[in-house]
JSON list of C-alpha atoms in Angstrom, two decimals:
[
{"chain": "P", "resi": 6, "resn": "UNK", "atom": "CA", "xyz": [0.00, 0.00, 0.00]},
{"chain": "P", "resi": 7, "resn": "UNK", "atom": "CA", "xyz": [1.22, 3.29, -0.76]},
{"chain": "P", "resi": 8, "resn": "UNK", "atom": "CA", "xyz": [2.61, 5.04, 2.06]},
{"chain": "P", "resi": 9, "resn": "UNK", "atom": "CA", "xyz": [0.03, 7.57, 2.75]},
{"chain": "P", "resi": 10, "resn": "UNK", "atom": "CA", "xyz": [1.60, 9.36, 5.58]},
{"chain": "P", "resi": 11, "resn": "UNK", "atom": "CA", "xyz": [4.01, 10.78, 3.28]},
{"chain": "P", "resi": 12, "resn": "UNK", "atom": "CA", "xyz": [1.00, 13.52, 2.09]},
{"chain": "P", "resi": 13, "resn": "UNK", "atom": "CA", "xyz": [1.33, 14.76, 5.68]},
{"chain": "P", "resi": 14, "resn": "UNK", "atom": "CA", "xyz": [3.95, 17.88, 6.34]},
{"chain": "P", "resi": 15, "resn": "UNK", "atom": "CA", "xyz": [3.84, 17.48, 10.11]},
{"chain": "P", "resi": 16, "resn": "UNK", "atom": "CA", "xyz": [5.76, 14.96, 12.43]},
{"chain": "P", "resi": 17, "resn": "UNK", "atom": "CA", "xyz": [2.88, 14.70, 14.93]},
{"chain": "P", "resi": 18, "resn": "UNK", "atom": "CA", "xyz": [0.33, 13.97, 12.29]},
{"chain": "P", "resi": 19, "resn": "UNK", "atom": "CA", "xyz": [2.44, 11.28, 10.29]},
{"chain": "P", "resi": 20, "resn": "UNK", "atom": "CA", "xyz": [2.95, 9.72, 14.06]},
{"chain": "P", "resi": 21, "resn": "UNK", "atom": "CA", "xyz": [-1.13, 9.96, 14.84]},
{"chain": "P", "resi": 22, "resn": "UNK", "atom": "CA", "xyz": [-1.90, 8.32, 11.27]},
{"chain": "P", "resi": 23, "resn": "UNK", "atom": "CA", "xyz": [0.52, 5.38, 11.38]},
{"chain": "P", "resi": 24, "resn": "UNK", "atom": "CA", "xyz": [-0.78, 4.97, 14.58]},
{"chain": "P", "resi": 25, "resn": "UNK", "atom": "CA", "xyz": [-4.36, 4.51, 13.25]},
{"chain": "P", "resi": 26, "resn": "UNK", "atom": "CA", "xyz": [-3.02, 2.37, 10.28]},
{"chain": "P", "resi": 27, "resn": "UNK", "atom": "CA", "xyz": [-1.46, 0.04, 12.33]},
{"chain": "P", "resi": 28, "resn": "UNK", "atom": "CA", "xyz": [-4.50, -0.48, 14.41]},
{"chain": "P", "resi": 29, "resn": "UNK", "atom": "CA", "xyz": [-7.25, -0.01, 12.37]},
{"chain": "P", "resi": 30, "resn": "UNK", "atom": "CA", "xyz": [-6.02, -1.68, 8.80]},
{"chain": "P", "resi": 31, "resn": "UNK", "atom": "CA", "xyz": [-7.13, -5.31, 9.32]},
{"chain": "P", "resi": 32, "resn": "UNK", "atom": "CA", "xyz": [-10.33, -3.99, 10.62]},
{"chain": "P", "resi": 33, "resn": "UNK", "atom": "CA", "xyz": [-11.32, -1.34, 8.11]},
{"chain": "P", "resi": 34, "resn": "UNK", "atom": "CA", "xyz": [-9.81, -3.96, 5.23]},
{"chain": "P", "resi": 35, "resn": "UNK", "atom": "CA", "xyz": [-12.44, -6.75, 6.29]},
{"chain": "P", "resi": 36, "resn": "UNK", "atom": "CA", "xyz": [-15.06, -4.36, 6.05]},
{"chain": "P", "resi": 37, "resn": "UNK", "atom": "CA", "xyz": [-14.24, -3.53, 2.83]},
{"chain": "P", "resi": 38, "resn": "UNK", "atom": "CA", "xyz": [-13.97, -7.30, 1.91]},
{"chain": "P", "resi": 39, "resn": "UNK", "atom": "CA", "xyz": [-17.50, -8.10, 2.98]},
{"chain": "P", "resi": 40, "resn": "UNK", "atom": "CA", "xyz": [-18.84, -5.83, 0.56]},
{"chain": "P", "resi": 41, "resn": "UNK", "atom": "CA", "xyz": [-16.59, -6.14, -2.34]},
{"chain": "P", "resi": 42, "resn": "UNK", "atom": "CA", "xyz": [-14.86, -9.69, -2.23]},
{"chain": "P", "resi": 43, "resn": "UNK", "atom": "CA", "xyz": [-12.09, -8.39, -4.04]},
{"chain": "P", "resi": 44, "resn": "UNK", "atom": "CA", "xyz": [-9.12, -7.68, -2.13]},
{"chain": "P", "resi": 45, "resn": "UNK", "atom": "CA", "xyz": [-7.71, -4.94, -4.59]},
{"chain": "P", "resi": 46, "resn": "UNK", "atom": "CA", "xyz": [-10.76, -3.20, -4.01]},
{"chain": "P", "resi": 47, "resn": "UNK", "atom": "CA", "xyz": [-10.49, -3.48, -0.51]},
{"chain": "P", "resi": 48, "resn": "UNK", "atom": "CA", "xyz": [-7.26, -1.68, -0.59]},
{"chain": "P", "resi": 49, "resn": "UNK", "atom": "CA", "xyz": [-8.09, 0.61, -2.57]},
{"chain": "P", "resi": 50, "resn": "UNK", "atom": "CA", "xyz": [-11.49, 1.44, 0.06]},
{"chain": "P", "resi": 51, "resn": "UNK", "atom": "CA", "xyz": [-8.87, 1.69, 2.76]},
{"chain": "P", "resi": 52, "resn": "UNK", "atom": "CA", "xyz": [-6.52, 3.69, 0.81]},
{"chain": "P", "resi": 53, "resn": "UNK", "atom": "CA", "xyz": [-9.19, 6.01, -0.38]},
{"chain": "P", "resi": 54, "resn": "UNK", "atom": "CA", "xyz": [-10.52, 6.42, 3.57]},
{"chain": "P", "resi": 55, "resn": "UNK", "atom": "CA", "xyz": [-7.26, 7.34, 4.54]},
{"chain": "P", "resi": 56, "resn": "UNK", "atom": "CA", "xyz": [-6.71, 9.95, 2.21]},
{"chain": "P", "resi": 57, "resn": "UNK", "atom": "CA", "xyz": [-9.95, 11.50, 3.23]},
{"chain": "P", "resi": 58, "resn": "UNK", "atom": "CA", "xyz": [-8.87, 11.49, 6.73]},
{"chain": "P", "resi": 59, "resn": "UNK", "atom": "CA", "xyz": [-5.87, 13.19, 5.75]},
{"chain": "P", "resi": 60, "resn": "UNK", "atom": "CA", "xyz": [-7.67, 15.97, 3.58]},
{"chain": "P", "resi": 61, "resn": "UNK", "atom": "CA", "xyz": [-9.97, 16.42, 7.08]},
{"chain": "P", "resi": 62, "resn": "UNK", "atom": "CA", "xyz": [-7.17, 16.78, 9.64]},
{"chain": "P", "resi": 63, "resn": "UNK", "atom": "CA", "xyz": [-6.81, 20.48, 8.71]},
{"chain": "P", "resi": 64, "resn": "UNK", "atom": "CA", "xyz": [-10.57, 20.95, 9.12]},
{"chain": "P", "resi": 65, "resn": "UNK", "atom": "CA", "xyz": [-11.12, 19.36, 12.32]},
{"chain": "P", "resi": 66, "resn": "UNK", "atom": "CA", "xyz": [-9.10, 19.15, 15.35]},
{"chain": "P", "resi": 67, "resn": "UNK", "atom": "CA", "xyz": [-8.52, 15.80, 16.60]},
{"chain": "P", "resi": 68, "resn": "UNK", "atom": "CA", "xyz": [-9.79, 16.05, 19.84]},
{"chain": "P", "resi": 69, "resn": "UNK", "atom": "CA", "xyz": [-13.25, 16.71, 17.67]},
{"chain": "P", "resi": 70, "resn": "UNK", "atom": "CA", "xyz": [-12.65, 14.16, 14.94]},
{"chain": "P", "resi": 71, "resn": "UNK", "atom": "CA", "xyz": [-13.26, 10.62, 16.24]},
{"chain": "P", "resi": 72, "resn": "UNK", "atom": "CA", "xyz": [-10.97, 8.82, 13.28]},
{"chain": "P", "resi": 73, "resn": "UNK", "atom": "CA", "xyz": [-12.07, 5.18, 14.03]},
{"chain": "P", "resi": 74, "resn": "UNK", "atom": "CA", "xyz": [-15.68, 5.71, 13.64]},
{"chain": "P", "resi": 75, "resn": "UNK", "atom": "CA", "xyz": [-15.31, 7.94, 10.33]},
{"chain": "P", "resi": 76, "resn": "UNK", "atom": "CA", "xyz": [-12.79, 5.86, 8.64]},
{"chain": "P", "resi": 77, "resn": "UNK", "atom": "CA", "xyz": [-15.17, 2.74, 9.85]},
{"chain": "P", "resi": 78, "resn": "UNK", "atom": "CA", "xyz": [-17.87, 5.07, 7.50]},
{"chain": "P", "resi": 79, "resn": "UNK", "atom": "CA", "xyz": [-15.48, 6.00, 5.38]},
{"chain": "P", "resi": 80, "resn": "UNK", "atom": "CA", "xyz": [-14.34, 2.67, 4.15]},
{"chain": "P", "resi": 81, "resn": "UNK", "atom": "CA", "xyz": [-18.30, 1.37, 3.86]},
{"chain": "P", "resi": 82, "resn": "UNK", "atom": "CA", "xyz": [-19.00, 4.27, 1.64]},
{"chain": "P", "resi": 83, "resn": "UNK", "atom": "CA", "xyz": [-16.13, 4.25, -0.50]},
{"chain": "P", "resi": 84, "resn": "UNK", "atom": "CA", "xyz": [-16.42, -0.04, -1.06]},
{"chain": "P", "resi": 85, "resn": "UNK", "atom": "CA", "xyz": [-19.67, 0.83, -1.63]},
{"chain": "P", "resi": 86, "resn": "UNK", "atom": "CA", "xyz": [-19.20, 3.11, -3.94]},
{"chain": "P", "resi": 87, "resn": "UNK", "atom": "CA", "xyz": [-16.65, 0.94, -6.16]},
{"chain": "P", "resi": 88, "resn": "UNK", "atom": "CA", "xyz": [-19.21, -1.98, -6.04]},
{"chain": "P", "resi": 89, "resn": "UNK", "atom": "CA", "xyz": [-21.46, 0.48, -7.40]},
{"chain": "P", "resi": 90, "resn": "UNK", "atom": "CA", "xyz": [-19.14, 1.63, -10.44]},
{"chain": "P", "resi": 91, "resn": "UNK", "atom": "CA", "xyz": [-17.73, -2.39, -11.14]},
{"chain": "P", "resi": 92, "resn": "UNK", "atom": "CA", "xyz": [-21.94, -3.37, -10.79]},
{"chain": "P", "resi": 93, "resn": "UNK", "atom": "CA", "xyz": [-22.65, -0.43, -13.98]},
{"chain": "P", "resi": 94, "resn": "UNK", "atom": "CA", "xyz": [-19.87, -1.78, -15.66]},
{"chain": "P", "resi": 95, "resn": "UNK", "atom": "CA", "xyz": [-21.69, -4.89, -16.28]},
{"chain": "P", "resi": 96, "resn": "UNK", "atom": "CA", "xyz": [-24.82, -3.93, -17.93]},
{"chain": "P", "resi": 97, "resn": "UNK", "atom": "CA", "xyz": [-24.82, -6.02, -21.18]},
{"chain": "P", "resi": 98, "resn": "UNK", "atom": "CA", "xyz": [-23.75, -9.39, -21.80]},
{"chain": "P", "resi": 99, "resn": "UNK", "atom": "CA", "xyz": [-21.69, -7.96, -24.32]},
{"chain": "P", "resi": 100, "resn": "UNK", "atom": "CA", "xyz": [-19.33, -7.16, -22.18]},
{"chain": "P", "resi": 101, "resn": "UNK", "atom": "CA", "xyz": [-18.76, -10.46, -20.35]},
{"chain": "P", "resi": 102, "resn": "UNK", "atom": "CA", "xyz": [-15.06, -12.08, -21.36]},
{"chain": "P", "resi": 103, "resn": "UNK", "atom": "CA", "xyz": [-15.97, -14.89, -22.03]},
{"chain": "P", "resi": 104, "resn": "UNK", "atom": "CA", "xyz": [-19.10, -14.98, -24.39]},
{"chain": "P", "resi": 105, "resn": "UNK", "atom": "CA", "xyz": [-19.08, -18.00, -26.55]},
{"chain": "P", "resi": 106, "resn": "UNK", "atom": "CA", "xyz": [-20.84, -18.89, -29.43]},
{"chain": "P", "resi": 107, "resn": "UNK", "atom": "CA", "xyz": [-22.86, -21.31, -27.66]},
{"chain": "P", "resi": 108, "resn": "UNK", "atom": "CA", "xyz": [-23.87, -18.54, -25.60]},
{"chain": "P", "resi": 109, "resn": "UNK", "atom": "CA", "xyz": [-27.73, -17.71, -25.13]},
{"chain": "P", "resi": 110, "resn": "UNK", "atom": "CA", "xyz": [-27.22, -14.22, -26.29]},
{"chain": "P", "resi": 111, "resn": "UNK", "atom": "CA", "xyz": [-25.76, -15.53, -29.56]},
{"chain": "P", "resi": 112, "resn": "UNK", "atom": "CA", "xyz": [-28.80, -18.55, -29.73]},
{"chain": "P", "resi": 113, "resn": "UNK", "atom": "CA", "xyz": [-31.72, -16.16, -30.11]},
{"chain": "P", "resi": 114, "resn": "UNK", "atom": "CA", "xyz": [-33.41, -13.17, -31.83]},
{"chain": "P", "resi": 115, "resn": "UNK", "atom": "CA", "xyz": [-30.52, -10.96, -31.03]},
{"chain": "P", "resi": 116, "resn": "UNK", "atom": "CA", "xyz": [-28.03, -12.93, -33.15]},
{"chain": "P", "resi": 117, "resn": "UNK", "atom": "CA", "xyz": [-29.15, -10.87, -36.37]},
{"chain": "P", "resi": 118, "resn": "UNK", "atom": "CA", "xyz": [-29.11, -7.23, -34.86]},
{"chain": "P", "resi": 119, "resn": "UNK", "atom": "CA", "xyz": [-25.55, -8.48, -32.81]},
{"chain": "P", "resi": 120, "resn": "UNK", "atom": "CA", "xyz": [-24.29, -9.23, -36.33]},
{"chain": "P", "resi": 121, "resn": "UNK", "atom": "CA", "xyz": [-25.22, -5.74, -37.56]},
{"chain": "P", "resi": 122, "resn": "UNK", "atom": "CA", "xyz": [-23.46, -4.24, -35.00]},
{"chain": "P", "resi": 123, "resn": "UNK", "atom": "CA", "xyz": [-20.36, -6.34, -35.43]},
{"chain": "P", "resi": 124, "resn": "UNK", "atom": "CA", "xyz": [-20.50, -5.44, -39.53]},
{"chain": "P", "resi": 125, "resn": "UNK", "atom": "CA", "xyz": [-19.83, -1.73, -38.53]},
{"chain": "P", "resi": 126, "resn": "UNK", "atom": "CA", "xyz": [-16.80, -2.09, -36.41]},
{"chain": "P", "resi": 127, "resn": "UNK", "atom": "CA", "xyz": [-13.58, -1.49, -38.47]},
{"chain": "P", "resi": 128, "resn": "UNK", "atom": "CA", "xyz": [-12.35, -4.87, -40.10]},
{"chain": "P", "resi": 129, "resn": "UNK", "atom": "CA", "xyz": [-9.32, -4.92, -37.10]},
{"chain": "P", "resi": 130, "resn": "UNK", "atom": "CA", "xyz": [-11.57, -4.82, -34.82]},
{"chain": "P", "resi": 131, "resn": "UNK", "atom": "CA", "xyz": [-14.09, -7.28, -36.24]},
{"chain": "P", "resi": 132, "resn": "UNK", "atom": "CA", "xyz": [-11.31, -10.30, -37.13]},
{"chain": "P", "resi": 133, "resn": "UNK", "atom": "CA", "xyz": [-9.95, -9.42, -33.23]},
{"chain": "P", "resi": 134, "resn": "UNK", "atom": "CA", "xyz": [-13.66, -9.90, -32.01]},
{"chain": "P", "resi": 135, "resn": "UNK", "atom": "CA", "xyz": [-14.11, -13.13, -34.19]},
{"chain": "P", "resi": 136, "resn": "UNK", "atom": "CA", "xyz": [-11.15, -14.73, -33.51]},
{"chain": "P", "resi": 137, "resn": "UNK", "atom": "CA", "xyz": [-11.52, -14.45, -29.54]},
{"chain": "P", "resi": 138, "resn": "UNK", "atom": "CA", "xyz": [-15.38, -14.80, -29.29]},
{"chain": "P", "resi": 139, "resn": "UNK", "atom": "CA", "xyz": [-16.06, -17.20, -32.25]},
{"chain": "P", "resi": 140, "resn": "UNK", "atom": "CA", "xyz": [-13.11, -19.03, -32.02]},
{"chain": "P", "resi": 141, "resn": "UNK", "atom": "CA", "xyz": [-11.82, -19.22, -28.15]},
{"chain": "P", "resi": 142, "resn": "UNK", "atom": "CA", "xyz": [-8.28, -17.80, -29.62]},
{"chain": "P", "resi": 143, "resn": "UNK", "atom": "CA", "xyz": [-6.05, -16.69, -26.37]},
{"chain": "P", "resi": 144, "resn": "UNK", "atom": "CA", "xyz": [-4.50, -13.02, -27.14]},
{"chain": "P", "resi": 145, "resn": "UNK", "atom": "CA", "xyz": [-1.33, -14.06, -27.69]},
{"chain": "P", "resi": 146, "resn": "UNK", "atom": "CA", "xyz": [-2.49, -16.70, -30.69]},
{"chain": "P", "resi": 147, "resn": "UNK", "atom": "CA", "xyz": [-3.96, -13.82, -32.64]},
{"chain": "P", "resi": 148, "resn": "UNK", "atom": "CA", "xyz": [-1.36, -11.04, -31.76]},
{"chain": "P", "resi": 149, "resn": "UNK", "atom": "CA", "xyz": [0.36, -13.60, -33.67]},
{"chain": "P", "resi": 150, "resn": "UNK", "atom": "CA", "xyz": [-1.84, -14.30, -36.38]},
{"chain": "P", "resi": 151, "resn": "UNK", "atom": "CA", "xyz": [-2.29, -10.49, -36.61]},
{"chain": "P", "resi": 152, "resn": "UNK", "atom": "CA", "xyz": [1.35, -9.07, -35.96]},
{"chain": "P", "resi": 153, "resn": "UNK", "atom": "CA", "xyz": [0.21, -7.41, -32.82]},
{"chain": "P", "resi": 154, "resn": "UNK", "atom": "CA", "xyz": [1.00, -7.38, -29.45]},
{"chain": "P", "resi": 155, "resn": "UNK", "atom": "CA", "xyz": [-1.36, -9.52, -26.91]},
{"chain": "P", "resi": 156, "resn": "UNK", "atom": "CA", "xyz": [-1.42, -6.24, -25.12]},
{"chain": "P", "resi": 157, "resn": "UNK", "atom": "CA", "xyz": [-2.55, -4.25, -28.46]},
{"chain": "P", "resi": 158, "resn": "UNK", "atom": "CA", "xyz": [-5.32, -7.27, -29.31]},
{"chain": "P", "resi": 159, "resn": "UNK", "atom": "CA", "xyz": [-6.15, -6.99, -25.19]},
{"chain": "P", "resi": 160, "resn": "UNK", "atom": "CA", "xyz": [-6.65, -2.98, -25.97]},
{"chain": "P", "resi": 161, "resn": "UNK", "atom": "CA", "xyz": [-8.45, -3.89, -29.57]},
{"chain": "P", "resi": 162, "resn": "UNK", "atom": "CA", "xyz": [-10.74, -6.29, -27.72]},
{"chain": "P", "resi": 163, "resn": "UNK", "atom": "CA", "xyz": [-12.31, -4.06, -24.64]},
{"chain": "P", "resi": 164, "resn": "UNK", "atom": "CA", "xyz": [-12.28, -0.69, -27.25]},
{"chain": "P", "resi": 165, "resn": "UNK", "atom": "CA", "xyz": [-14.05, -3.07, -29.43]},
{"chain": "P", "resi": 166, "resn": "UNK", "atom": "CA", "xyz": [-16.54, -4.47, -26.55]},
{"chain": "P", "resi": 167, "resn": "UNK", "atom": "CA", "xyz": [-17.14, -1.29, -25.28]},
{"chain": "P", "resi": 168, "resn": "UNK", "atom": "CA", "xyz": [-18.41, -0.29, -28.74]},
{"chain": "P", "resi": 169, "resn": "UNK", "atom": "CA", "xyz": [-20.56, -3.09, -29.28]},
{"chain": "P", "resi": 170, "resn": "UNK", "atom": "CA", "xyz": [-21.90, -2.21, -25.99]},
{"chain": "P", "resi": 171, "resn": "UNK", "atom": "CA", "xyz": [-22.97, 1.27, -26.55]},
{"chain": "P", "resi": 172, "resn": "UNK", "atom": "CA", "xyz": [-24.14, 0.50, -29.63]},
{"chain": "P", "resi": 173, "resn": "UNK", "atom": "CA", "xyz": [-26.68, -2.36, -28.20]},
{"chain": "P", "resi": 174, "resn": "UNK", "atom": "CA", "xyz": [-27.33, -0.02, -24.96]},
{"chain": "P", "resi": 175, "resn": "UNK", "atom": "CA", "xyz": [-28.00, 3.04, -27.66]}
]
């Protein structure tokens, strides 16, 4: 975790926060957990609190600010908050990784107007979909077959998944 202390100026402070780190982390971090089940995200809830506790110290006295019960809120909100972002992410089941061919979506009336979409990506874009949906290609198989990097066909991909996914969401 990034050192967050190191945004504070003052010796006392950067002794007070540590101090709260070290007891409060595990605690805080399982609270995050429960909501998000990721434990990037978690860390990244814990992180975020943190900062905000730093951006308060200069508002608040600590003698008024009772740290454990608003990074406690602090870290609900912001999990919260990413679960809410990763949960909009995920509206369409275009943008799944892993949709098949034997998927559902691909089975029934939406096959034709999916196809219509596909037709007006750009023909990169279209072989890159094909190959990995249709044809269960890893990235590095067609960075090959294509002369690109897996990390250019990884970029292609989501660009090109994102599209398809505004387009059926527009």
């Amino acid at each position: 975790m990034f050192r967050i202390w190191q945004l504070l100026e003052n010796d006392d402070d950067i002794e007070y926060v540590k101090g709260l780190y070290d007891r409060l982390e595990n605690r805080l971090f399982w609270v995050a957990m429960a909501i998000l089940k990721n434990q990037q995200d978690a860390e990244d809830a814990v992180q975020e609190s943190f900062c905000g506790l730093i951006d308060r110290m200069d508002e608040l006295p600590r003698e008024q600010l009772d740290a454990d019960a608003y990074l406690l809120t602090s870290v609900r909100n912001n999990a919260c908050k990413i679960y809410n972002r990763k949960k909009k992410r995920k509206t369409s089941p275009i943008m799944e990784e892993e949709l098949s061919m034997e998927s559902p979506l691909l089975e029934h009336c939406m096959l034709q107007e999916l196809k219509q979409y596909i037709m007006k990506l750009d023909p990169r874009s279209r072989k890159v979909f094909y190959l990995r949906v249709g044809f269960g290609m890893d990235y590095d198989a067609i960075g090959r077959e294509m002369d690109l990097s897996e990390a250019n066909v990884r970029q292609i991909l989501s660009r090109t998944r994102k599209k398809l996914h505004d387009m059926y969401e527009g």
